[in-house]
C-alpha positions in Angstrom: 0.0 0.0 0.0 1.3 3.2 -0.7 2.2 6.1 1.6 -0.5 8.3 0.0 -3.2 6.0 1.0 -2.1 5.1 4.4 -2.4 8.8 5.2 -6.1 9.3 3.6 -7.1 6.1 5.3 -5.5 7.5 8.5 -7.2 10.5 8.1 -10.5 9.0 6.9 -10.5 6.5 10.5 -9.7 9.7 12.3 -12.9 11.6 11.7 -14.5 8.1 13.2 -13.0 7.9 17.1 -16.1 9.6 18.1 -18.0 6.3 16.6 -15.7 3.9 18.9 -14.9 2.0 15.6 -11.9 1.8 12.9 -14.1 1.3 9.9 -12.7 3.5 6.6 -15.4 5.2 5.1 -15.1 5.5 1.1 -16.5 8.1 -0.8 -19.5 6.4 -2.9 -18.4 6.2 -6.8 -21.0 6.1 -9.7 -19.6 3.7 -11.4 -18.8 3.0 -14.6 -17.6 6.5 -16.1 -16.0 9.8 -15.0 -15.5 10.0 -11.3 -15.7 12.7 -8.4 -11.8 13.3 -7.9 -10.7 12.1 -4.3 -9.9 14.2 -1.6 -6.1 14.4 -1.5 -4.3 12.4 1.3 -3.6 15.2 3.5 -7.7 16.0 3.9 -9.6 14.3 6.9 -12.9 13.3 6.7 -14.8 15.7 9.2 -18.5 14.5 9.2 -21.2 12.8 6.8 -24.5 14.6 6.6 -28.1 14.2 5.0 -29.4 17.0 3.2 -32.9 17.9 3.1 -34.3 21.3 1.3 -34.9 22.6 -1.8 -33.0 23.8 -5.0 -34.1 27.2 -6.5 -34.5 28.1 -10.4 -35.8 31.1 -11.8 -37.3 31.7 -15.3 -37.2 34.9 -16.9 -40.2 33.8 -19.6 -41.4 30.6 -21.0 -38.8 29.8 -23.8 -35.7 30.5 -22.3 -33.6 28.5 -20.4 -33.7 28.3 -16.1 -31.1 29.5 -13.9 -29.9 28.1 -10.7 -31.2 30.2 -7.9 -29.8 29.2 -5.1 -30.5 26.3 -2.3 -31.5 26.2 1.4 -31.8 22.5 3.7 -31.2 21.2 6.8 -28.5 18.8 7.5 -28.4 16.0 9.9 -25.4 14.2 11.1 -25.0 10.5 9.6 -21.2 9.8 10.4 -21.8 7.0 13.0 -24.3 5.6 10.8 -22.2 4.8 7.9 -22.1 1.0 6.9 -19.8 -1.0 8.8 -20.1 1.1 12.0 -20.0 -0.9 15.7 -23.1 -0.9 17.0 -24.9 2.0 15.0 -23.5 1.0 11.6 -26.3 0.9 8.8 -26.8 -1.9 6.0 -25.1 -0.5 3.0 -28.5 -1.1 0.9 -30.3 0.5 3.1 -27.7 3.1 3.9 -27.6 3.8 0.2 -31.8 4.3 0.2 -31.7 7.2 2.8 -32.2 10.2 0.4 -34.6 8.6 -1.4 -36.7 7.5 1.9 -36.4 11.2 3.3 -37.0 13.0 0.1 -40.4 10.8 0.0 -41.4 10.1 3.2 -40.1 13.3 5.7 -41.8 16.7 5.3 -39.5 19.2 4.2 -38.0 20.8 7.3 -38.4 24.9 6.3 -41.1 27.1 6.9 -43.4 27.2 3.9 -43.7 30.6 1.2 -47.2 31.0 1.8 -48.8 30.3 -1.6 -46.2 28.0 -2.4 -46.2 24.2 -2.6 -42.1 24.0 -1.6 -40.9 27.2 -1.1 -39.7 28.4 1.7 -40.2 31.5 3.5 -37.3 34.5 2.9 -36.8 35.5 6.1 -36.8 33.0 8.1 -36.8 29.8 6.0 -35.3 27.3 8.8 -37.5 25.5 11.8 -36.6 25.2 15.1 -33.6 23.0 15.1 -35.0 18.9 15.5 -33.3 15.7 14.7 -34.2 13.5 11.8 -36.4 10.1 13.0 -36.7 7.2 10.8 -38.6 5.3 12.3 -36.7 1.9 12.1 -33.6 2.9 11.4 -32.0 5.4 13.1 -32.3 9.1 14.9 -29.9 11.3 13.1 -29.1 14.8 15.5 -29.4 18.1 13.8 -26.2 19.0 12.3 -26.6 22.6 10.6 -28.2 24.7 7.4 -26.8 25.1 4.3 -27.5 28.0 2.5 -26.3 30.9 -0.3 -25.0 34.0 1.0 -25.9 37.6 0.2 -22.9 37.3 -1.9 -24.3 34.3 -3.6 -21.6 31.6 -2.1 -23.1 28.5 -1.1 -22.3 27.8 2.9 -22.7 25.1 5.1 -22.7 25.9 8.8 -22.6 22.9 10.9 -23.6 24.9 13.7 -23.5 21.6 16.4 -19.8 20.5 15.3 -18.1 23.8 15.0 -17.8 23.3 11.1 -18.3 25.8 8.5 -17.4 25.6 4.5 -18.0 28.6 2.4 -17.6 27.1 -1.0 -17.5 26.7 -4.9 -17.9 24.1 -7.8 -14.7 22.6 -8.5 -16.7 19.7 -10.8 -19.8 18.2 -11.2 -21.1 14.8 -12.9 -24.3 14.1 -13.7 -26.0 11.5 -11.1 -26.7 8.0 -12.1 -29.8 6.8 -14.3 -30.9 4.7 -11.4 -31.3 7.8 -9.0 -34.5 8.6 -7.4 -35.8 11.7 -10.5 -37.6 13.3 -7.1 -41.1 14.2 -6.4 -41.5 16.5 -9.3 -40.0 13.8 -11.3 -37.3 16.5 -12.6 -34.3 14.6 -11.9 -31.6 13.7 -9.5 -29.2 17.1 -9.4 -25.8 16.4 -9.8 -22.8 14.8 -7.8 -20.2 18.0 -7.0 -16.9 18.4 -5.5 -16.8 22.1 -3.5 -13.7 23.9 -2.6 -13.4 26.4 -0.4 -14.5 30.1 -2.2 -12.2 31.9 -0.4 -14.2 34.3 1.9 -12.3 34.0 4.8 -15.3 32.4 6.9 -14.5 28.8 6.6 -14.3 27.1 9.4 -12.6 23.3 10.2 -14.0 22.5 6.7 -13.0 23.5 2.9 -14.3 20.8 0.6 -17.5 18.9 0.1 -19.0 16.6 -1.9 -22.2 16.0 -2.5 -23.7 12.4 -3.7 -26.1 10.0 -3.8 -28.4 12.1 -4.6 -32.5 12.4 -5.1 -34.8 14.7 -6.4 -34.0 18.3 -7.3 -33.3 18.8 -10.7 -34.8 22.0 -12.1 -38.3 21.5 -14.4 -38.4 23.3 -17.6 -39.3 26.7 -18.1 -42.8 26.0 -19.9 -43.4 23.4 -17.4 -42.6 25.3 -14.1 -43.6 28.8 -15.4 -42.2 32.4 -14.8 -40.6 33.3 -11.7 -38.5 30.9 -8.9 -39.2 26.9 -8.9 -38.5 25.1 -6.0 -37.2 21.4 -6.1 -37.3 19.3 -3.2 -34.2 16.9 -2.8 -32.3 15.2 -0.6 -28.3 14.1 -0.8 -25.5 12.7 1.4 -22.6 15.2 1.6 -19.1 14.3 3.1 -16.7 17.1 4.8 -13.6 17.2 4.7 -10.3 19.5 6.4 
């Protein structure tokens, strides 16, 4: 084994003392085709969360194109739940199901745009801070929100663990044609690899990945009309520092 991945294994098993267990998490691949680049051995695996909101679009009219608008959801710690775990550990089938099971069966966790069906409301979109129950499978604690700045930089403030990532797209693929296309049936949004944007307010974290994704994918412009669409979705998405 090389020195390189001794050190992101190390790393990886690190984030996971607080779990009582040496499992090595790996970062889910879609197979097949062009891959997420890894994290580069010197990274640690900070925590694993679930993401549950909604993606924003906006259409100008009905014949042009939408643009991405922006995203807001509620994340919920998972890193003692990943597959192989003592104790707590989670089936890997079933483990790989959890987006899909929220996105379908867990009310979105926002406070609803009145005369909206998912939108949330702009000034204060977030609900009291609760843990995710699945009935059956595990309590996951409240983690944080993720949300765009003023500026327009995604963020991720994992309020509970001290973590924040202020963050850009370094790549995207597109997600798998087995993912869940959502409740809008618009599609699974796309796997991403974030680095850190560079505004100074980063904290303990400066890339993420999202995967594993369900639901969210913008509807077109005819279809969803003029003004701002929001898509439900839910996705796994791994921290790293």
């Amino acid at each position: 084994m090389s020195m390189s991945i001794v050190l992101a294994c190390t790393a990886a098993a690190a984030a996971f003392t607080q779990c009582n267990q040496s499992v090595t998490p790996t970062l889910p691949r879609i197979g097949g085709g062009v891959e997420l680049a890894a994290p580069e051995a010197n990274f640690a695996l900070k925590k694993i969360a679930i993401g549950h909101g909604i993606q924003n679009y906006s259409c100008v009219d009905l014949t042009g194109n939408f643009t991405a608008a922006g995203a807001l959801a509620v994340l919920y710690d998972a890193t003692c739940y990943y597959p192989g775990t003592a104790k707590t550990g989670i089936v890997q089938q079933k483990w790989d199901q959890i987006p899909t099971h929220v996105l379908w069966n867990t009310p979105l966790p926002l406070n609803k745009l009145p005369g909206s069906k998912y939108g949330a409301h702009p000034v204060q979109p977030f609900r009291a801070q609760a843990d995710l129950k699945l009935p059956g499978l595990a309590t996951f604690p409240f983690l944080g929100h993720h949300y765009f700045s003023s500026a327009g930089v995604p963020v991720f403030d994992l309020v509970v663990a001290r973590l924040r990532a202020d963050v850009k797209k370094l790549y995207g693929i597109d997600a798998p044609s087995s993912a869940d296309r959502g409740i809008l049936d618009s599609g699974a949004v796309q796997w991403l690899q974030l680095g850190d944007a560079g505004t100074g307010q980063a904290r303990g974290s400066d890339m993420v990945y999202r995967v594993i994704t369900a639901g969210g994918g913008a509807e077109t412009c005819p279809v969803a009309g003029v003004g701002v669409q929001s898509v439900p979705y839910t996705a796994f998405y791994w921290f790293y520092g």
